[in-house]
Short mmCIF file of C-alpha atoms in Angstrom, two decimals:
data_model
loop_
_atom_site.label_atom_id
_atom_site.label_comp_id
_atom_site.label_asym_id
_atom_site.label_seq_id
_atom_site.Cartn_x
_atom_site.Cartn_y
_atom_site.Cartn_z
CA MET A 248 -29.40 -8.49 -15.30
CA LYS A 249 -27.71 -5.62 -13.09
CA PHE A 250 -27.67 -4.49 -10.25
CA THR A 251 -25.87 -2.28 -7.35
CA TRP A 252 -24.03 -3.94 -4.38
CA ARG A 253 -23.11 -0.82 -1.77
CA LEU A 254 -20.96 -1.23 1.07
CA GLY A 255 -20.45 2.00 2.30
CA SER A 256 -19.87 4.43 0.36
CA LEU A 257 -17.38 1.09 -2.08
CA GLN A 258 -19.89 0.15 -4.57
CA ILE A 259 -19.41 -2.75 -7.78
CA LYS A 260 -21.36 -2.77 -10.00
CA ARG A 261 -22.48 -6.48 -11.11
CA SER A 262 -23.89 -8.41 -14.30
CA LEU A 263 -25.54 -11.36 -14.13
CA LEU A 264 -22.31 -12.48 -14.84
CA PRO A 265 -19.91 -10.36 -14.01
CA ILE A 266 -16.29 -11.12 -15.60
CA HIS A 267 -14.53 -12.08 -12.45
CA TRP A 268 -17.63 -14.93 -11.73
CA ILE A 269 -16.67 -15.75 -15.00
CA TYR A 270 -12.71 -15.78 -14.65
CA GLY A 271 -13.20 -18.20 -11.23
CA ILE A 272 -15.48 -20.43 -13.17
CA PHE A 273 -12.49 -20.46 -15.97
CA MET A 274 -9.21 -21.21 -12.81
CA LEU A 275 -12.02 -24.38 -11.34
CA ILE A 276 -11.65 -25.83 -14.67
CA ALA A 277 -7.56 -25.18 -15.66
CA GLY A 278 -6.40 -25.31 -12.36
CA LEU A 279 -7.97 -28.56 -11.76
CA GLU A 280 -6.53 -29.32 -14.83
CA CYS A 281 -3.16 -27.92 -13.64
CA VAL A 282 -3.60 -30.20 -10.58
CA VAL A 283 -4.18 -33.02 -11.93
CA LEU A 284 -2.60 -33.70 -15.05
CA THR A 285 0.80 -32.14 -13.90
CA PRO A 286 2.75 -34.88 -12.63
CA PRO A 287 4.06 -34.51 -8.84
CA PHE A 288 7.07 -31.73 -8.69
CA GLN A 289 7.21 -30.67 -12.79
CA VAL A 290 6.86 -27.51 -12.49
CA ALA A 291 10.09 -25.37 -12.46
CA ASP A 292 11.04 -25.74 -8.23
CA GLU A 293 7.88 -26.66 -6.82
CA LEU A 294 9.85 -29.26 -5.12
CA ASN A 295 11.81 -26.85 -3.30
CA HIS A 296 8.35 -25.31 -2.54
CA PHE A 297 6.68 -27.88 -1.57
CA MET A 298 9.35 -28.44 1.46
CA ARG A 299 9.79 -24.32 1.90
CA ALA A 300 5.82 -25.03 2.72
CA VAL A 301 6.98 -27.92 5.22
CA GLN A 302 9.21 -26.41 6.48
CA ILE A 303 6.52 -23.39 7.96
CA ALA A 304 4.02 -25.59 7.89
CA GLU A 305 6.14 -27.93 11.19
CA GLY A 306 7.06 -24.72 12.36
CA GLY A 307 9.64 -23.24 10.99
CA VAL A 308 9.69 -19.87 9.83
CA ILE A 309 13.48 -18.78 9.30
CA GLY A 310 15.34 -21.00 7.31
CA THR A 311 18.10 -23.41 8.53
CA ARG A 312 22.33 -22.67 6.90
CA LEU A 313 24.11 -24.96 7.91
CA SER A 314 27.47 -23.22 5.99
CA ALA A 315 27.97 -20.83 2.76
CA THR A 316 27.08 -23.37 0.69
CA GLN A 317 24.23 -24.99 2.20
CA SER A 318 20.61 -23.93 3.68
CA GLY A 319 17.11 -25.93 3.84
CA GLY A 320 15.96 -27.56 6.30
CA VAL A 321 14.90 -30.27 8.90
CA LEU A 322 12.27 -32.21 6.82
CA PRO A 323 10.60 -36.40 6.59
CA SER A 324 13.19 -38.54 5.96
CA PRO A 325 11.34 -40.37 2.83
CA LEU A 326 10.09 -36.81 1.33
CA PHE A 327 12.84 -36.24 -0.87
CA PRO A 328 14.09 -39.52 -1.37
CA MET A 329 9.85 -40.30 -2.97
CA ALA A 330 10.19 -36.77 -4.13
CA GLN A 331 13.64 -37.68 -6.57
CA SER A 332 12.09 -40.52 -8.19
CA PHE A 333 9.64 -38.28 -11.12
CA ASP A 334 13.29 -36.82 -12.03
CA TYR A 335 13.39 -38.75 -15.45
CA LEU A 336 10.38 -36.73 -16.02
CA LYS A 337 12.67 -33.67 -16.83
CA PHE A 338 14.11 -32.16 -19.48
CA ASN A 339 13.14 -35.12 -21.01
CA PRO A 340 10.28 -34.44 -23.24
CA ALA A 341 10.04 -38.39 -24.76
CA LYS A 342 9.17 -39.04 -21.29
CA LYS A 343 5.90 -40.10 -19.58
CA VAL A 344 4.60 -40.61 -16.49
CA ASP A 345 5.83 -43.84 -14.70
CA LEU A 346 2.59 -45.53 -13.92
CA GLY A 347 3.87 -48.31 -11.55
CA GLY A 348 6.14 -45.42 -10.40
CA LEU A 349 3.54 -42.98 -9.58
CA ALA A 350 1.50 -45.52 -8.13
CA GLN A 351 4.83 -46.52 -5.64
CA ALA A 352 5.37 -42.87 -4.87
CA TYR A 353 1.61 -42.51 -3.39
CA MET A 354 2.20 -45.88 -1.32
CA THR A 355 5.47 -43.35 0.49
CA PRO A 356 4.62 -42.75 4.09
CA TRP A 357 5.60 -40.07 6.49
CA SER A 358 8.07 -41.62 8.81
CA GLY A 359 8.54 -39.85 11.83
CA LYS A 360 12.74 -40.18 11.58
CA THR A 361 13.54 -36.48 9.49
CA GLU A 362 17.29 -35.50 8.08
CA PHE A 363 18.47 -32.38 6.73
CA VAL A 364 17.52 -31.81 2.90
CA GLU A 365 19.30 -28.70 0.57
CA TYR A 366 16.53 -26.26 -0.87
CA PRO A 367 19.04 -22.79 -0.70
CA ASN A 368 16.77 -21.14 -3.73
CA THR A 369 13.63 -21.94 -1.14
CA ALA A 370 15.15 -21.57 2.28
CA PHE A 371 14.75 -17.56 2.86
CA TYR A 372 11.14 -17.08 1.14
CA PRO A 373 8.16 -15.62 3.52
CA PRO A 374 5.48 -17.48 5.30
CA SER A 375 3.17 -15.01 3.23
CA SER A 376 3.94 -16.74 0.39
CA TYR A 377 2.83 -20.23 1.30
CA GLY A 378 -0.43 -19.36 3.11
CA GLY A 379 -2.40 -21.76 0.44
CA VAL A 380 0.18 -24.60 0.46
CA VAL A 381 0.46 -24.76 4.03
CA LEU A 382 -3.18 -25.26 5.18
CA GLY A 383 -2.61 -27.74 2.27
CA ILE A 384 -0.48 -29.48 4.68
CA TRP A 385 -2.32 -28.86 7.24
CA LEU A 386 -5.28 -30.53 5.70
CA GLY A 387 -3.41 -33.23 4.38
CA ASP A 388 -1.93 -33.62 7.82
CA ALA A 389 -5.80 -34.00 9.19
CA LEU A 390 -7.11 -35.98 7.48
CA GLY A 391 -3.99 -38.24 7.69
CA VAL A 392 -3.25 -38.92 4.11
CA ARG A 393 0.19 -39.80 2.17
CA PRO A 394 3.05 -36.91 0.85
CA LEU A 395 2.19 -37.56 -2.36
CA THR A 396 -1.38 -36.77 -1.46
CA SER A 397 -1.31 -33.51 0.58
CA LEU A 398 0.80 -32.42 -2.51
CA TYR A 399 -1.94 -32.23 -4.33
CA ILE A 400 -3.66 -31.19 -1.76
CA ALA A 401 -1.99 -28.58 -1.59
CA ARG A 402 -2.09 -27.40 -4.91
CA GLY A 403 -5.89 -27.56 -5.20
CA ILE A 404 -6.23 -24.41 -1.94
CA ASN A 405 -3.46 -22.86 -3.69
CA GLY A 406 -5.16 -22.22 -6.77
CA LEU A 407 -8.47 -21.99 -5.10
CA LEU A 408 -6.66 -19.62 -2.31
CA CYS A 409 -4.63 -17.42 -5.80
CA THR A 410 -8.07 -17.36 -7.64
CA ALA A 411 -10.30 -15.84 -5.02
CA ILE A 412 -7.73 -13.24 -4.57
CA ALA A 413 -7.57 -12.64 -7.97
CA MET A 414 -10.73 -12.56 -8.29
CA PHE A 415 -11.49 -9.82 -5.16
CA ALA A 416 -8.45 -7.64 -7.82
CA ILE A 417 -10.48 -8.22 -11.44
CA ALA A 418 -13.81 -6.60 -9.10
CA LEU A 419 -12.35 -3.71 -8.13
CA ALA A 420 -9.85 -3.82 -11.65
CA GLY A 421 -12.49 -1.49 -13.57
CA GLN A 422 -10.89 -0.86 -17.20
CA MET A 423 -8.11 -2.77 -16.14
CA ALA A 424 -10.42 -6.05 -15.63
CA PRO A 425 -9.87 -7.54 -19.49
CA PHE A 426 -5.62 -6.88 -19.14
CA PHE A 427 -5.31 -8.91 -15.59
CA CYS A 428 -7.65 -11.32 -16.79
CA VAL A 429 -5.16 -12.05 -20.11
CA ILE A 430 -2.32 -12.27 -17.88
CA LEU A 431 -4.31 -14.24 -15.17
CA CYS A 432 -5.43 -17.02 -17.79
CA LEU A 433 -2.05 -17.53 -19.18
CA PRO A 434 -1.21 -21.42 -18.76
CA MET A 435 2.03 -20.17 -17.12
CA SER A 436 -0.28 -18.03 -14.61
CA VAL A 437 -2.75 -21.50 -14.27
CA SER A 438 0.17 -23.44 -13.76
CA LEU A 439 2.12 -21.29 -10.72
CA MET A 440 -0.96 -20.67 -9.11
CA ALA A 441 -2.60 -24.73 -9.00
CA SER A 442 0.81 -25.58 -8.00
CA ALA A 443 2.71 -25.45 -4.72
CA SER A 444 4.86 -22.29 -5.98
CA GLN A 445 5.25 -20.00 -4.79
CA ASP A 446 4.96 -17.68 -7.86
CA GLY A 447 0.92 -18.05 -8.12
CA ILE A 448 0.19 -16.02 -4.94
CA LEU A 449 2.41 -12.98 -6.03
CA LEU A 450 0.79 -12.52 -9.33
CA SER A 451 -2.84 -12.30 -7.71
CA PHE A 452 -1.03 -10.16 -5.02
CA SER A 453 0.85 -7.95 -7.72
CA ALA A 454 -3.46 -8.15 -9.55
CA LEU A 455 -4.96 -6.92 -6.36
CA ALA A 456 -2.06 -4.05 -5.17
CA CYS A 457 -2.39 -2.33 -8.91
CA ALA A 458 -6.51 -2.91 -8.07
CA LEU A 459 -5.98 -1.14 -5.08
CA ILE A 460 -4.34 1.86 -6.14
CA GLY A 461 -6.46 2.43 -8.99
CA GLN A 462 -9.37 2.37 -6.94
CA CYS A 463 -7.80 5.20 -4.72
CA PHE A 464 -8.03 7.20 -7.85
CA LYS A 465 -11.10 7.44 -8.44
CA ARG A 466 -12.56 7.98 -4.67
CA PRO A 467 -12.86 10.02 -2.27
CA ASP A 468 -9.48 10.69 0.68
CA ASN A 469 -12.06 8.24 2.46
CA LYS A 470 -11.71 5.63 5.85
CA ILE A 471 -12.09 3.20 2.59
CA SER A 472 -9.95 4.15 0.40
CA HIS A 473 -6.89 4.84 3.21
CA GLY A 474 -7.98 0.84 4.06
CA PHE A 475 -7.23 0.25 0.51
CA ILE A 476 -3.86 2.28 0.57
CA LEU A 477 -2.37 0.26 3.53
CA LEU A 478 -3.33 -2.58 2.26
CA ALA A 479 -1.40 -2.30 -0.74
CA GLY A 480 1.66 -1.70 1.29
CA VAL A 481 1.52 -4.19 3.07
CA ILE A 482 0.86 -6.21 -0.29
CA LEU A 483 4.13 -5.03 -1.84
CA GLY A 484 5.84 -5.72 0.77
CA CYS A 485 5.08 -9.55 0.84
CA ILE A 486 5.84 -9.52 -2.86
CA ALA A 487 9.07 -7.74 -2.20
CA ALA A 488 9.92 -9.93 0.74
CA ALA A 489 9.46 -13.41 -1.36
CA LYS A 490 11.92 -11.15 -4.43
CA VAL A 491 14.52 -8.51 -3.42
CA PRO A 492 14.82 -7.47 -6.73
CA TYR A 493 10.55 -6.46 -6.79
CA ALA A 494 12.13 -4.49 -3.84
CA PRO A 495 11.31 -0.72 -5.39
CA ILE A 496 7.89 -1.56 -5.79
CA VAL A 497 7.64 -0.44 -2.63
CA LEU A 498 6.90 2.94 -3.32
CA LEU A 499 4.30 2.65 -5.76
CA PRO A 500 1.75 4.09 -3.27
CA LEU A 501 3.79 7.17 -3.69
CA VAL A 502 1.89 7.90 -6.49
CA LEU A 503 -1.07 8.37 -4.38
CA LEU A 504 0.71 12.08 -3.86
CA ILE A 505 -0.35 13.39 -6.84
CA ARG A 506 -3.83 13.72 -5.71
CA ARG A 507 -4.62 17.07 -4.62
CA GLY A 508 -6.88 17.81 -1.54
CA ALA A 509 -5.35 14.28 -0.51
CA SER A 510 -4.17 13.55 2.90
CA ILE A 511 -0.45 12.55 2.66
CA VAL A 512 0.15 10.70 4.99
CA TRP A 513 -1.65 7.41 3.97
CA PRO A 514 0.55 7.02 0.76
CA LEU A 515 3.44 7.83 3.10
CA LEU A 516 2.93 5.46 5.65
CA SER A 517 1.70 2.45 3.08
CA SER A 518 5.18 2.55 1.13
CA PHE A 519 6.69 2.01 5.21
CA LEU A 520 4.70 -0.05 6.51
CA GLY A 521 5.80 -2.15 2.96
CA THR A 522 9.34 -1.20 3.08
CA GLY A 523 9.11 -2.20 7.03
CA ILE A 524 8.35 -5.67 5.90
CA PHE A 525 10.64 -6.26 3.36
CA LEU A 526 13.30 -4.99 5.78
CA ILE A 527 12.41 -7.02 8.84
CA TRP A 528 11.97 -10.29 6.37
CA PHE A 529 15.12 -9.42 5.14
CA VAL A 530 16.86 -8.77 8.42
CA ILE A 531 15.17 -12.09 9.90
CA GLY A 532 14.17 -14.48 6.67
CA ILE A 533 16.86 -13.79 4.20
CA HIS A 534 20.19 -12.74 5.27
CA PRO A 535 20.77 -15.17 8.20
CA THR A 536 19.58 -17.76 5.41
CA MET A 537 21.80 -16.79 1.92
CA THR A 538 24.71 -19.08 0.42
CA THR A 539 26.36 -19.31 -2.74
CA ILE A 540 25.72 -21.43 -5.32
CA ALA A 541 28.17 -24.64 -5.75
CA VAL A 542 28.70 -24.11 -9.16
CA ARG A 543 32.31 -24.00 -10.36
CA GLY A 544 33.08 -20.33 -12.36
CA VAL A 545 30.05 -18.69 -9.77
CA SER A 546 31.09 -15.77 -7.37
CA VAL A 547 28.98 -13.05 -5.91
CA HIS A 548 31.72 -11.38 -4.74
CA ASN A 549 34.40 -11.35 -7.29
CA GLN A 550 30.71 -11.02 -9.98
CA MET A 551 29.95 -7.70 -8.77
CA LEU A 552 33.63 -6.09 -9.16
CA PHE A 553 34.05 -7.36 -12.45
CA VAL A 554 30.58 -5.51 -13.41
CA LEU A 555 31.93 -2.54 -11.00
CA ASP A 556 35.30 -2.74 -12.87
CA ASN A 557 33.12 -2.76 -16.24
CA PRO A 558 29.93 -1.06 -16.83
CA LEU A 559 30.25 0.27 -20.09
CA LYS A 560 30.37 -3.53 -20.95
CA MET A 561 27.80 -4.85 -18.41
CA ALA A 562 25.39 -2.19 -20.20
CA ASN A 563 26.38 -3.45 -23.63
CA MET A 564 25.17 -6.70 -22.16
CA PHE A 565 21.89 -5.93 -20.78
CA VAL A 566 20.87 -4.02 -24.18
CA HIS A 567 21.80 -7.08 -26.34
CA PHE A 568 20.14 -9.74 -23.38
CA GLY A 569 17.39 -7.63 -24.12
CA ILE A 570 17.21 -7.32 -27.31
CA GLU A 571 17.86 -10.88 -28.12
CA ASN A 572 16.03 -12.46 -25.45
CA SER A 573 12.49 -10.89 -25.58
CA LYS A 574 11.17 -13.17 -27.66
CA PRO A 575 11.94 -16.48 -25.66
CA LEU A 576 10.94 -14.73 -22.77
CA LEU A 577 7.32 -14.16 -23.87
CA HIS A 578 6.82 -17.47 -24.85
CA GLU A 579 8.57 -18.96 -21.11
CA ALA A 580 5.88 -15.97 -19.77
CA ILE A 581 3.13 -17.39 -21.86
CA GLY A 582 3.48 -20.78 -20.89
CA VAL A 583 5.97 -23.56 -21.39
CA LEU A 584 5.37 -25.68 -18.70
CA GLY A 585 6.82 -28.57 -16.39
CA TRP A 586 10.51 -27.61 -16.33
CA LEU A 587 10.36 -25.86 -19.26
CA ASP A 588 10.33 -28.54 -21.04
CA THR A 589 6.72 -28.33 -22.20
CA SER A 590 6.17 -25.93 -25.24
CA LEU A 591 2.89 -24.94 -26.53
CA PRO A 592 1.40 -25.78 -30.04
CA PRO A 593 2.44 -22.06 -32.48
CA LEU A 594 -0.75 -20.54 -32.67
CA PHE A 595 -1.67 -20.36 -29.00
CA TYR A 596 1.59 -17.40 -29.06
CA HIS A 597 0.40 -15.97 -31.77
CA VAL A 598 -3.49 -15.60 -30.25
CA ALA A 599 -2.62 -15.11 -26.23
CA GLU A 600 0.62 -11.62 -27.65
CA VAL A 601 -2.73 -10.48 -29.38
CA CYS A 602 -4.92 -10.83 -27.00
CA LEU A 603 -1.87 -9.12 -24.65
CA ILE A 604 -1.63 -6.32 -27.55
CA LEU A 605 -5.27 -5.61 -27.02
CA SER A 606 -6.04 -5.89 -23.78
CA PHE A 607 -2.78 -3.64 -23.40
CA LEU A 608 -4.42 -0.62 -25.28
CA GLY A 609 -8.02 -1.70 -23.73
CA LEU A 610 -6.23 0.24 -20.56
CA PHE A 611 -6.32 3.29 -22.65
CA CYS A 612 -9.89 5.32 -22.58
CA ALA A 613 -11.91 5.99 -25.74
CA GLN A 614 -11.55 9.44 -24.15
CA LYS A 615 -7.88 11.72 -24.24
CA PRO A 616 -5.95 12.36 -21.16
CA GLN A 617 -6.33 15.38 -19.50
CA ILE A 618 -2.13 14.80 -18.63
CA GLN A 619 -0.98 17.58 -16.98
CA THR A 620 3.38 18.43 -16.43
CA ARG A 621 2.88 16.04 -12.92
CA GLN A 622 1.28 13.34 -14.32
CA ILE A 623 3.79 13.07 -16.47
CA VAL A 624 6.40 13.03 -13.59
CA PHE A 625 4.41 10.46 -11.17
CA THR A 626 4.20 7.82 -14.48
CA SER A 627 7.92 8.49 -14.86
CA GLY A 628 8.51 7.48 -11.90
CA VAL A 629 5.92 4.34 -11.84
CA LEU A 630 7.96 2.89 -14.93
CA ALA A 631 11.83 3.77 -13.40
CA LEU A 632 10.30 1.38 -10.76
CA LEU A 633 9.04 -1.22 -12.43
CA CYS A 634 12.15 -1.24 -14.89
CA GLY A 635 14.54 -0.64 -11.74
CA SER A 636 12.84 -4.15 -10.27
CA VAL A 637 13.69 -5.54 -14.36
CA PHE A 638 16.76 -4.26 -14.15
CA GLY A 639 17.46 -6.37 -10.07
CA ILE A 640 16.57 -9.01 -11.25
CA ILE A 641 18.42 -9.53 -14.42
CA LEU A 642 21.18 -8.51 -12.46
CA ALA A 643 20.82 -10.80 -9.58
CA LEU A 644 20.77 -14.00 -12.07
CA TYR A 645 24.47 -12.37 -13.51
CA LEU A 646 26.07 -12.40 -9.60
CA SER A 647 24.74 -15.48 -8.61
CA TRP A 648 23.46 -17.88 -11.34
CA THR A 649 26.49 -16.90 -14.18
CA ALA A 650 30.01 -17.25 -14.05
CA VAL A 651 33.05 -14.49 -13.60
CA GLY A 652 33.40 -12.88 -16.13
CA ALA A 653 30.50 -14.38 -18.59
CA ASP A 654 29.06 -12.42 -21.80
CA HIS A 655 26.06 -13.58 -21.74
CA ILE A 656 23.33 -13.87 -18.12
CA GLU A 657 22.11 -16.87 -16.93
CA GLY A 658 18.83 -18.52 -15.44
CA VAL A 659 16.28 -15.48 -16.19
CA GLN A 660 13.03 -17.36 -17.41
CA GLY A 661 10.24 -15.54 -18.35
CA ARG A 662 7.93 -15.94 -14.66
CA TYR A 663 9.65 -13.94 -13.59
CA PHE A 664 8.37 -10.38 -14.81
CA LEU A 665 4.65 -12.16 -14.35
CA PRO A 666 3.90 -9.83 -11.53
CA LEU A 667 5.69 -6.02 -12.77
CA ILE A 668 3.41 -6.34 -15.67
CA LEU A 669 0.53 -6.62 -13.36
CA LEU A 670 1.61 -3.35 -12.18
CA LEU A 671 2.41 -1.58 -15.62
CA PRO A 672 -1.78 -0.23 -15.14
CA VAL A 673 -0.29 1.77 -11.65
CA GLY A 674 1.08 4.43 -14.78
CA ILE A 675 -1.59 4.10 -16.50
CA GLN A 676 -4.13 5.21 -13.90
CA ILE A 677 -1.90 8.31 -13.29
CA LEU A 678 -2.90 9.97 -17.22
CA TYR A 679 -6.88 9.09 -16.07
CA MET A 680 -6.66 10.54 -13.07
CA ASN A 681 -7.98 13.69 -14.58
CA ASN A 682 -10.76 12.53 -16.64
CA LYS A 683 -13.13 10.96 -13.81
CA ASN A 684 -14.54 14.21 -13.52
CA ILE A 685 -15.85 14.48 -17.21
CA VAL A 686 -18.64 14.02 -18.52
CA LYS A 687 -19.02 12.04 -21.36
CA SER A 688 -20.60 12.56 -24.55
CA GLU A 689 -23.04 10.17 -25.77
CA LYS A 690 -21.38 8.63 -28.23
CA THR A 691 -18.25 8.26 -26.09
CA LEU A 692 -19.91 5.99 -24.13
CA LYS A 693 -21.17 3.84 -26.59
CA ILE A 694 -17.73 3.57 -27.92
CA GLN A 695 -16.77 2.45 -24.28
CA SER A 696 -19.44 0.26 -24.05
CA ASN A 697 -18.35 -1.41 -27.91
CA ILE A 698 -15.22 -1.68 -26.87
CA ASP A 699 -15.78 -2.97 -23.15
CA PHE A 700 -17.56 -5.63 -24.67
CA SER A 701 -15.61 -6.55 -27.94
CA LEU A 702 -12.56 -6.81 -24.69
CA GLN A 703 -14.38 -9.44 -22.21
CA ALA A 704 -16.20 -11.29 -25.34
CA MET A 705 -11.96 -11.72 -26.58
CA VAL A 706 -11.22 -12.04 -22.67
CA PHE A 707 -13.70 -15.42 -23.17
CA ILE A 708 -12.64 -16.80 -26.38
CA PHE A 709 -9.09 -16.84 -24.76
CA MET A 710 -10.40 -18.74 -21.49
CA ILE A 711 -11.70 -21.94 -23.59
CA PHE A 712 -9.12 -21.62 -25.95
CA CYS A 713 -6.86 -21.54 -22.81
CA VAL A 714 -8.65 -24.56 -21.32
CA PHE A 715 -8.05 -27.22 -24.45
CA THR A 716 -4.62 -25.93 -24.75
CA LEU A 717 -3.74 -26.95 -21.45
CA TYR A 718 -5.40 -30.19 -21.45
CA SER A 719 -4.17 -31.49 -24.35
CA SER A 720 -0.19 -29.78 -23.98
CA LEU A 721 -0.49 -31.17 -20.46
CA SER A 722 -1.53 -34.93 -21.55
CA VAL A 723 0.06 -36.01 -24.77
CA ARG A 724 3.80 -34.50 -22.73
CA TYR A 725 3.22 -36.56 -19.59
CA TRP A 726 1.01 -39.40 -20.29
CA PRO A 727 1.33 -42.03 -21.68
#
């Protein structure tokens, strides 16, 4: 049973149960598992993200910096001590939740008393990253619930918001839909979306930005495509404002300049909007609250001098880092949950790797792409922007988290690369842009139909596997 829904000249083909609705049902189950089974503040940096969201919910859009090493905000006094009562679970897989301590933490009320609390690694994050969490805090306040209940409400609403954005992205994605689904179904992705972390919304934003740009390659140059282009620029600007190393991606809308006969104004305006959002937040939100980490041996200034004095050594170290850490980082991106202390069954990582590879190969249509030199140039530009962001992530952590002159890099985690992976199909869309006017043979259509069906079946089976894996892994890890 299929029908077509028409909005202007935009058509989204829908079936009885399209893949984006299947993903939504999956997230209702898997997301609820993560909300309920993950103990309070046991997603990496969730406490600092939640405190930043509380600050925003109370009107503190800009973080507060007290000194070169101290930034955070003024928050209700009981919040931080209550959250610290769960620290015994961090980095200690042998520990289970103390049910008595959990009950006591639930009884901790909000208080009129306030104090300055440090959370320097999230104090400069923008409000756009915390829409769902802030809504949850406001709802909790309206209901008169205690802080811990507000955390669970915030997790749930953030999960719903991330899911809604992701579903819209998948609905627009076309050939990219199975790839998006596999990435967004990974236990790490689900855990981040169903938490108070900003990282979940960045995943949904990345998928939507990629889908919007992909739609513009298929569509005529009209008002709807203009709106898509501008929306993509705004979203990419919000992503860059949340993670400075992602700044190069604000230039991704410029790939639409490759379209013949289309206006160049809208891609330029889109990148201008994204760049403006990033720069404005950098000036008013990031620069005033940036601090240096008070860790012995770490100095951003001295480390930068070391990098500039030893370019060949740095290049060699970065290459070796990529070779030696690619497998652990991939496993972290797939799902090492909690504070990177909750591994999944080994079989799951193998299955996830196979699904990732097959869904990526599915981005390449059954028909051979009609490639011209300019397409290769623009695709290379996309890869350069994404590689620039990858390099920026690693360099930023070497400068700010690693001792001066060290021959290794501290703090790099697999989840940092997931938003960039979701943007990778932009380059592939460029390669196939000339295929839209080619009449496909019956044989080609049949092959494509079989590929699509096989990929969607694989995604469905993978979703079921993820649901059971999340339940068993979180239950065994945390609960007595």
